[in-house]
Tab-separated table of C-alpha atoms in Angstrom:
chain	number	residue	atom	x	y	z
A	1	UNK	CA	0.000	0.000	0.000
A	2	UNK	CA	1.614	3.318	-1.063
A	3	UNK	CA	2.213	5.621	1.927
A	4	UNK	CA	2.699	9.379	2.036
A	5	UNK	CA	2.415	12.186	4.588
A	6	UNK	CA	-0.536	13.881	2.894
A	7	UNK	CA	-3.002	12.853	0.216
A	8	UNK	CA	-4.716	15.649	-1.688
A	9	UNK	CA	-7.929	14.518	-3.349
A	10	UNK	CA	-8.626	16.544	-6.478
A	11	UNK	CA	-6.359	17.854	-9.215
A	12	UNK	CA	-7.949	21.201	-10.073
A	13	UNK	CA	-6.395	24.533	-9.165
A	14	UNK	CA	-7.385	24.176	-5.498
A	15	UNK	CA	-5.910	20.710	-5.073
A	16	UNK	CA	-2.823	21.591	-7.101
A	17	UNK	CA	-2.239	24.750	-5.038
A	18	UNK	CA	-2.568	22.772	-1.800
A	19	UNK	CA	-0.195	20.040	-3.000
A	20	UNK	CA	2.391	22.546	-4.200
A	21	UNK	CA	2.294	24.611	-1.000
A	22	UNK	CA	2.636	21.493	1.166
A	23	UNK	CA	5.552	20.266	-0.924
A	24	UNK	CA	7.319	23.577	-0.358
A	25	UNK	CA	7.062	22.794	3.365
A	26	UNK	CA	9.001	19.534	2.758
A	27	UNK	CA	5.902	17.391	3.227
A	28	UNK	CA	5.589	14.281	1.067
A	29	UNK	CA	2.393	14.575	-0.944
A	30	UNK	CA	0.363	12.374	-3.263
A	31	UNK	CA	-2.139	14.232	-5.427
A	32	UNK	CA	-4.920	11.922	-6.595
A	33	UNK	CA	-6.854	13.189	-9.615
A	34	UNK	CA	-9.815	11.128	-10.715
A	35	UNK	CA	-10.455	12.999	-13.960
A	36	UNK	CA	-10.469	14.358	-16.443
A	37	UNK	CA	-14.081	15.086	-15.498
A	38	UNK	CA	-16.344	16.729	-18.044
A	39	UNK	CA	-17.259	20.073	-16.596
A	40	UNK	CA	-14.361	20.358	-14.145
A	41	UNK	CA	-14.420	23.955	-12.953
A	42	UNK	CA	-10.702	24.665	-13.341
A	43	UNK	CA	-10.799	23.691	-17.004
A	44	UNK	CA	-13.758	25.961	-17.706
A	45	UNK	CA	-13.032	29.092	-15.662
A	46	UNK	CA	-12.606	32.602	-17.042
A	47	UNK	CA	-9.751	33.270	-14.612
A	48	UNK	CA	-10.797	36.630	-13.210
A	49	UNK	CA	-9.242	37.942	-10.004
A	50	UNK	CA	-12.210	40.068	-8.991
A	51	UNK	CA	-12.947	40.052	-5.256
A	52	UNK	CA	-15.302	43.044	-5.428
A	53	UNK	CA	-17.744	41.886	-8.068
A	54	UNK	CA	-21.040	41.007	-6.342
A	55	UNK	CA	-19.394	41.568	-2.928
A	56	UNK	CA	-21.114	43.627	-0.245
A	57	UNK	CA	-19.511	45.767	2.428
A	58	UNK	CA	-20.357	43.220	5.122
A	59	UNK	CA	-19.163	40.221	3.090
A	60	UNK	CA	-17.165	38.089	5.567
A	61	UNK	CA	-15.080	36.633	2.733
A	62	UNK	CA	-13.992	39.944	1.201
A	63	UNK	CA	-10.736	40.335	3.117
A	64	UNK	CA	-9.794	36.745	2.359
A	65	UNK	CA	-10.559	37.283	-1.335
A	66	UNK	CA	-8.507	40.494	-1.571
A	67	UNK	CA	-5.547	38.805	0.047
A	68	UNK	CA	-5.981	35.854	-2.313
A	69	UNK	CA	-5.896	38.203	-5.312
A	70	UNK	CA	-2.708	39.862	-4.082
A	71	UNK	CA	-0.898	36.541	-3.604
A	72	UNK	CA	-0.684	36.172	-7.384
A	73	UNK	CA	1.461	39.287	-7.786
A	74	UNK	CA	4.418	37.357	-6.377
A	75	UNK	CA	3.356	33.784	-7.069
A	76	UNK	CA	2.855	34.080	-10.825
A	77	UNK	CA	6.368	35.405	-11.592
A	78	UNK	CA	7.842	32.725	-9.328
A	79	UNK	CA	5.870	29.978	-11.044
A	80	UNK	CA	6.727	31.276	-14.504
A	81	UNK	CA	10.423	31.359	-13.658
A	82	UNK	CA	10.345	27.863	-12.146
A	83	UNK	CA	8.264	26.190	-14.857
A	84	UNK	CA	8.532	28.295	-18.002
A	85	UNK	CA	4.716	28.436	-18.243
A	86	UNK	CA	3.208	31.772	-19.285
A	87	UNK	CA	0.248	32.293	-16.939
A	88	UNK	CA	-0.840	35.525	-18.676
A	89	UNK	CA	-1.389	37.572	-15.527
A	90	UNK	CA	-3.446	40.702	-16.272
A	91	UNK	CA	-2.941	43.492	-13.723
A	92	UNK	CA	-4.556	46.444	-15.522
A	93	UNK	CA	-7.806	46.366	-13.591
A	94	UNK	CA	-11.413	45.386	-14.246
A	95	UNK	CA	-14.210	47.622	-15.536
A	96	UNK	CA	-17.817	47.456	-14.309
A	97	UNK	CA	-20.132	49.240	-16.726
A	98	UNK	CA	-23.276	51.208	-15.899
A	99	UNK	CA	-25.994	51.465	-18.556
A	100	UNK	CA	-28.696	53.236	-16.542
A	101	UNK	CA	-28.766	55.987	-13.937
A	102	UNK	CA	-29.880	53.394	-11.391
A	103	UNK	CA	-26.803	51.321	-12.173
A	104	UNK	CA	-24.605	54.414	-11.894
A	105	UNK	CA	-25.982	55.070	-8.415
A	106	UNK	CA	-25.570	51.450	-7.313
A	107	UNK	CA	-22.029	51.121	-8.633
A	108	UNK	CA	-20.919	54.451	-7.179
A	109	UNK	CA	-22.468	53.412	-3.872
A	110	UNK	CA	-20.338	50.280	-3.927
A	111	UNK	CA	-17.283	52.383	-4.713
A	112	UNK	CA	-18.009	54.530	-1.667
A	113	UNK	CA	-17.806	51.671	0.825
A	114	UNK	CA	-14.839	50.189	-0.976
A	115	UNK	CA	-12.915	53.445	-0.634
A	116	UNK	CA	-14.112	53.823	2.941
A	117	UNK	CA	-12.618	50.398	3.623
A	118	UNK	CA	-9.284	51.400	2.115
A	119	UNK	CA	-9.645	49.703	-1.270
A	120	UNK	CA	-8.844	51.344	-4.595
A	121	UNK	CA	-11.805	52.270	-6.799
A	122	UNK	CA	-12.107	54.849	-9.563
A	123	UNK	CA	-15.045	56.213	-11.544
A	124	UNK	CA	-14.555	56.687	-15.281
A	125	UNK	CA	-16.843	59.068	-17.097
A	126	UNK	CA	-18.202	58.036	-20.480
A	127	UNK	CA	-15.392	59.946	-22.226
A	128	UNK	CA	-12.716	58.457	-19.984
A	129	UNK	CA	-14.182	55.002	-20.569
A	130	UNK	CA	-14.060	55.432	-24.368
A	131	UNK	CA	-10.451	56.572	-24.150
A	132	UNK	CA	-9.528	53.408	-22.287
A	133	UNK	CA	-11.785	51.026	-24.243
A	134	UNK	CA	-13.024	52.693	-27.443
A	135	UNK	CA	-15.091	49.700	-28.549
A	136	UNK	CA	-17.276	49.705	-25.450
A	137	UNK	CA	-20.965	50.284	-26.134
A	138	UNK	CA	-21.946	53.959	-26.527
A	139	UNK	CA	-24.887	53.157	-24.249
A	140	UNK	CA	-22.543	52.857	-21.249
A	141	UNK	CA	-22.821	55.944	-19.044
A	142	UNK	CA	-19.536	55.270	-17.286
A	143	UNK	CA	-17.741	52.560	-15.371
A	144	UNK	CA	-16.130	51.702	-12.103
A	145	UNK	CA	-12.497	50.689	-12.410
A	146	UNK	CA	-11.075	48.279	-9.844
A	147	UNK	CA	-7.444	49.088	-10.695
A	148	UNK	CA	-5.881	46.319	-8.605
A	149	UNK	CA	-8.094	43.516	-9.921
A	150	UNK	CA	-7.044	41.365	-12.845
A	151	UNK	CA	-7.138	37.977	-14.504
A	152	UNK	CA	-4.970	35.056	-15.537
A	153	UNK	CA	-5.111	31.945	-17.682
A	154	UNK	CA	-6.544	29.219	-15.409
A	155	UNK	CA	-5.303	26.321	-17.560
A	156	UNK	CA	-1.793	27.740	-17.550
A	157	UNK	CA	-2.008	28.306	-13.786
A	158	UNK	CA	-3.019	24.689	-13.253
A	159	UNK	CA	-0.217	23.474	-15.502
A	160	UNK	CA	2.366	25.565	-13.645
A	161	UNK	CA	1.124	24.517	-10.196
A	162	UNK	CA	1.308	20.834	-11.133
A	163	UNK	CA	4.751	21.155	-12.716
A	164	UNK	CA	6.156	23.007	-9.716
A	165	UNK	CA	4.535	20.535	-7.322
A	166	UNK	CA	6.087	17.595	-9.158
A	167	UNK	CA	9.465	19.344	-9.187
A	168	UNK	CA	9.219	19.470	-5.382
A	169	UNK	CA	8.455	15.783	-5.047
A	170	UNK	CA	4.670	15.550	-5.325
A	171	UNK	CA	3.451	12.260	-6.788
A	172	UNK	CA	0.522	12.863	-9.138
A	173	UNK	CA	-1.870	9.948	-9.671
A	174	UNK	CA	-4.212	10.511	-12.615
A	175	UNK	CA	-7.365	8.711	-13.654
A	176	UNK	CA	-8.143	7.108	-10.282
A	177	UNK	CA	-11.319	8.548	-8.751
A	178	UNK	CA	-11.301	8.422	-4.968
A	179	UNK	CA	-14.320	6.483	-3.784
A	180	UNK	CA	-13.750	6.477	-0.023
A	181	UNK	CA	-11.799	8.218	2.683
A	182	UNK	CA	-10.657	5.572	5.160
A	183	UNK	CA	-11.273	6.559	8.782
A	184	UNK	CA	-10.841	4.488	11.933
A	185	UNK	CA	-11.364	5.633	15.523
A	186	UNK	CA	-11.896	9.218	14.350
A	187	UNK	CA	-8.521	9.280	12.567
A	188	UNK	CA	-7.720	9.322	8.873
A	189	UNK	CA	-5.858	6.326	7.484
A	190	UNK	CA	-5.905	7.104	3.760
A	191	UNK	CA	-8.116	6.866	0.699
A	192	UNK	CA	-9.400	4.127	-1.570
A	193	UNK	CA	-9.557	4.617	-5.335
A	194	UNK	CA	-11.056	2.297	-7.901
A	195	UNK	CA	-7.834	0.279	-7.958
A	196	UNK	CA	-5.552	1.209	-5.048
A	197	UNK	CA	-5.411	1.921	-1.327
A	198	UNK	CA	-3.255	4.945	-0.471
A	199	UNK	CA	-2.173	5.296	3.154
A	200	UNK	CA	-1.728	8.649	4.882
A	201	UNK	CA	-2.497	10.201	8.226
A	202	UNK	CA	-3.631	13.415	6.548
A	203	UNK	CA	-6.130	13.849	3.706
A	204	UNK	CA	-7.100	17.146	2.074
A	205	UNK	CA	-10.437	16.981	0.280
A	206	UNK	CA	-10.257	19.321	-2.718
A	207	UNK	CA	-12.479	17.555	-5.232
A	208	UNK	CA	-14.643	20.546	-6.148
A	209	UNK	CA	-18.186	19.729	-7.211
A	210	UNK	CA	-17.447	16.028	-6.764
A	211	UNK	CA	-16.500	16.393	-3.080
A	212	UNK	CA	-19.982	15.410	-1.951
A	213	UNK	CA	-19.805	12.099	-3.810
A	214	UNK	CA	-16.865	10.755	-1.816
A	215	UNK	CA	-17.885	8.166	0.758
A	216	UNK	CA	-16.578	7.383	4.193
A	217	UNK	CA	-16.719	10.960	5.470
A	218	UNK	CA	-18.224	11.658	8.896
A	219	UNK	CA	-21.099	13.413	7.117
A	220	UNK	CA	-21.853	14.421	3.518
A	221	UNK	CA	-20.052	17.524	2.318
A	222	UNK	CA	-22.412	20.446	1.653
A	223	UNK	CA	-21.237	21.142	-1.903
A	224	UNK	CA	-23.292	20.950	-5.067
A	225	UNK	CA	-22.531	21.744	-8.727
A	226	UNK	CA	-23.821	24.850	-10.459
A	227	UNK	CA	-23.336	24.969	-14.214
A	228	UNK	CA	-21.737	27.983	-15.824
A	229	UNK	CA	-21.736	28.135	-19.614
A	230	UNK	CA	-19.078	30.044	-21.565
A	231	UNK	CA	-18.506	31.374	-25.080
A	232	UNK	CA	-15.333	32.432	-26.890
A	233	UNK	CA	-15.253	34.742	-29.921
A	234	UNK	CA	-12.479	36.496	-31.811
A	235	UNK	CA	-11.379	39.652	-29.987
A	236	UNK	CA	-12.608	42.818	-31.762
A	237	UNK	CA	-10.055	44.072	-34.270
A	238	UNK	CA	-7.836	46.949	-33.077
A	239	UNK	CA	-9.529	46.985	-29.649
A	240	UNK	CA	-7.121	47.136	-26.690
A	241	UNK	CA	-7.436	44.205	-24.277
A	242	UNK	CA	-9.698	44.602	-21.275
A	243	UNK	CA	-11.657	42.721	-18.647
A	244	UNK	CA	-15.194	44.070	-18.436
A	245	UNK	CA	-18.371	43.339	-16.496
A	246	UNK	CA	-21.661	44.406	-18.010
A	247	UNK	CA	-25.112	44.202	-16.469
A	248	UNK	CA	-25.713	40.615	-17.622
A	249	UNK	CA	-22.291	39.073	-18.085
A	250	UNK	CA	-18.615	39.725	-18.714
A	251	UNK	CA	-15.922	39.695	-21.375
A	252	UNK	CA	-12.286	38.766	-20.746
A	253	UNK	CA	-9.543	39.350	-23.327
A	254	UNK	CA	-7.111	36.453	-23.645
A	255	UNK	CA	-5.047	35.126	-26.560
A	256	UNK	CA	-6.862	37.325	-29.096
A	257	UNK	CA	-10.160	35.920	-27.914
A	258	UNK	CA	-13.132	37.420	-26.109
A	259	UNK	CA	-14.082	34.982	-23.337
A	260	UNK	CA	-17.700	35.579	-22.339
A	261	UNK	CA	-19.861	34.266	-19.548
A	262	UNK	CA	-21.675	33.096	-17.682
A	263	UNK	CA	-24.782	31.303	-16.472
A	264	UNK	CA	-25.688	29.986	-13.018
A	265	UNK	CA	-27.799	26.833	-13.392
A	266	UNK	CA	-28.788	24.147	-10.900
A	267	UNK	CA	-28.745	21.142	-13.228
A	268	UNK	CA	-26.712	18.599	-11.273
A	269	UNK	CA	-23.682	17.178	-13.061
A	270	UNK	CA	-24.954	18.054	-16.523
A	271	UNK	CA	-22.123	19.973	-18.224
A	272	UNK	CA	-23.989	20.412	-21.509
A	273	UNK	CA	-24.063	23.632	-23.482
A	274	UNK	CA	-27.550	24.858	-24.370
A	275	UNK	CA	-28.876	27.198	-27.030
A	276	UNK	CA	-30.531	29.302	-24.329
A	277	UNK	CA	-27.321	29.627	-22.350
A	278	UNK	CA	-25.243	30.496	-25.392
A	279	UNK	CA	-27.755	33.096	-26.550
A	280	UNK	CA	-27.793	34.726	-23.108
A	281	UNK	CA	-24.006	35.033	-23.077
A	282	UNK	CA	-23.782	36.263	-26.676
A	283	UNK	CA	-26.314	39.007	-25.878
A	284	UNK	CA	-24.367	39.998	-22.770
A	285	UNK	CA	-21.133	40.180	-24.768
A	286	UNK	CA	-22.778	42.258	-27.495
A	287	UNK	CA	-24.122	44.681	-24.900
A	288	UNK	CA	-20.517	45.329	-23.825
A	289	UNK	CA	-18.858	45.266	-27.253
A	290	UNK	CA	-21.457	45.877	-30.003
A	291	UNK	CA	-19.027	44.656	-32.699
A	292	UNK	CA	-19.406	41.164	-31.208
A	293	UNK	CA	-23.094	41.035	-32.099
A	294	UNK	CA	-23.625	38.218	-34.565
A	295	UNK	CA	-19.996	37.099	-34.386
A	296	UNK	CA	-19.632	33.320	-34.688
A	297	UNK	CA	-18.498	31.546	-31.530
A	298	UNK	CA	-15.066	29.968	-31.747
A	299	UNK	CA	-16.051	27.493	-29.043
A	300	UNK	CA	-18.574	26.961	-26.263
A	301	UNK	CA	-18.213	24.998	-23.042
A	302	UNK	CA	-19.507	24.675	-19.501
A	303	UNK	CA	-18.067	24.170	-16.038
A	304	UNK	CA	-19.532	22.909	-12.791
A	305	UNK	CA	-18.833	25.312	-9.941
A	306	UNK	CA	-18.799	23.773	-6.435
A	307	UNK	CA	-21.121	25.860	-4.268
A	308	UNK	CA	-21.987	25.645	-0.562
A	309	UNK	CA	-25.305	26.694	1.031
A	310	UNK	CA	-23.918	30.052	2.203
A	311	UNK	CA	-21.691	30.648	-0.821
A	312	UNK	CA	-18.437	30.457	1.143
A	313	UNK	CA	-15.836	27.707	0.769
A	314	UNK	CA	-14.897	25.044	3.273
A	315	UNK	CA	-11.269	25.597	4.303
A	316	UNK	CA	-9.982	23.927	7.432
A	317	UNK	CA	-10.163	20.811	9.542
A	318	UNK	CA	-12.994	18.415	10.166
A	319	UNK	CA	-14.263	19.081	13.705
A	320	UNK	CA	-14.480	15.373	14.562
A	321	UNK	CA	-11.882	13.479	12.529
A	322	UNK	CA	-8.167	13.979	13.076
A	323	UNK	CA	-6.181	14.440	9.880
A	324	UNK	CA	-9.150	15.295	7.644
A	325	UNK	CA	-9.018	18.722	5.989
A	326	UNK	CA	-11.326	20.469	3.543
A	327	UNK	CA	-10.456	22.814	0.676
A	328	UNK	CA	-13.588	22.827	-1.436
A	329	UNK	CA	-16.797	24.708	-2.248
A	330	UNK	CA	-15.138	27.777	-3.799
A	331	UNK	CA	-18.002	28.400	-6.214
A	332	UNK	CA	-17.238	30.933	-8.946
A	333	UNK	CA	-14.094	32.116	-7.145
A	334	UNK	CA	-11.968	28.995	-7.369
A	335	UNK	CA	-9.169	30.577	-9.397
A	336	UNK	CA	-9.216	33.755	-7.312
A	337	UNK	CA	-8.976	31.878	-4.020
A	338	UNK	CA	-6.798	28.936	-5.111
A	339	UNK	CA	-3.296	30.113	-4.290
A	340	UNK	CA	-4.166	31.543	-0.880
A	341	UNK	CA	-6.237	28.471	-0.035
A	342	UNK	CA	-3.177	26.343	-0.748
A	343	UNK	CA	-1.051	28.546	1.471
A	344	UNK	CA	-3.591	28.413	4.303
A	345	UNK	CA	-3.989	24.633	4.114
A	346	UNK	CA	-0.232	24.068	4.098
A	347	UNK	CA	0.189	26.229	7.192
A	348	UNK	CA	-2.696	24.590	9.031
A	349	UNK	CA	-1.539	21.063	8.235
A	350	UNK	CA	2.049	21.798	9.289
A	351	UNK	CA	0.973	23.578	12.472
A	352	UNK	CA	2.032	27.071	11.446
A	353	UNK	CA	-0.052	30.128	12.329
A	354	UNK	CA	-2.398	31.764	9.832
A	355	UNK	CA	-2.689	35.518	10.276
A	356	UNK	CA	-6.291	35.658	9.136
A	357	UNK	CA	-9.564	34.880	10.871
A	358	UNK	CA	-10.783	31.706	9.167
A	359	UNK	CA	-14.147	31.617	10.944
A	360	UNK	CA	-16.112	32.528	7.766
A	361	UNK	CA	-14.703	29.468	5.947
A	362	UNK	CA	-14.527	27.038	8.882
A	363	UNK	CA	-16.116	23.707	7.850
A	364	UNK	CA	-17.495	23.327	11.385
A	365	UNK	CA	-20.118	26.016	10.674
A	366	UNK	CA	-22.211	23.362	8.944
A	367	UNK	CA	-21.736	20.869	11.765
A	368	UNK	CA	-23.672	23.063	14.173
A	369	UNK	CA	-26.997	22.836	12.323
């Protein structure tokens, strides 16, 4: 029976970030990836680093998300140097367009509390917006600019995390879905895949939307899949790159493509692309960049985001089983939160302090129901 210090279950960006961070602490790690799974969130993400979009002033996860965004400023160059992978980090900010006076008021209200809290936020008038992004719809009355937000290529990030993890001794097992976590006397003993038993005294569950399907846990994990459909078109000719939220969707510039999304659909593990979903996204993209109206999609796809009942991830230890840790349920913010989640898990597992209040993401909050 193969033995290791830590087994990480799940090979998406969350699991890869956890495995890499643990390996940098000289922990022996086996990363068990059951996929490729159709609809895996990491393979379908847009890659935005946008902690403020849809966040409220009282959001208990906001500080965690901002710190997670900032981790990439140092991590991405280090990963690129170590692996040679271009992660395409965009650090020029994200625009949030307003098309009505009501939207102007709401967005500027959000900017007020963001500034009050010490975060950077700028308002661009319609003329200033056109100067920055001339192809933006003339119907836009202005936009908020989150100058410290950005984006990256999630597939490249995953590739770099895995390569760096392997370079630091992580064993990656592919194509073996974990069926059970083995627990005896309230202590972890390892995991069982379809073909192998892997022994370890520590297991990190980072299987995304599939976390709730793993057996042997002290109770089912409160994570379910939500489908998000995506569309890619050719980037508008002569238009400078940008990352833009409209009122019904977003557009991300990457590799001369306009990546558009997204939907939020409770359809179980169905990762299909639908005509209705594609039409919704195409309309949202055309609202932002009118030249995209009627443009043929280069590709369409869908991902299954792992979402918890309160919308916050599970990051931390099981309250009843020694050696069982959770890093799952990141919803639409998996890429944003991945690197910092890995750092937090590595510090918790190795007994090092974490200088952030993890109460909002503590898995035990669902054990008190």
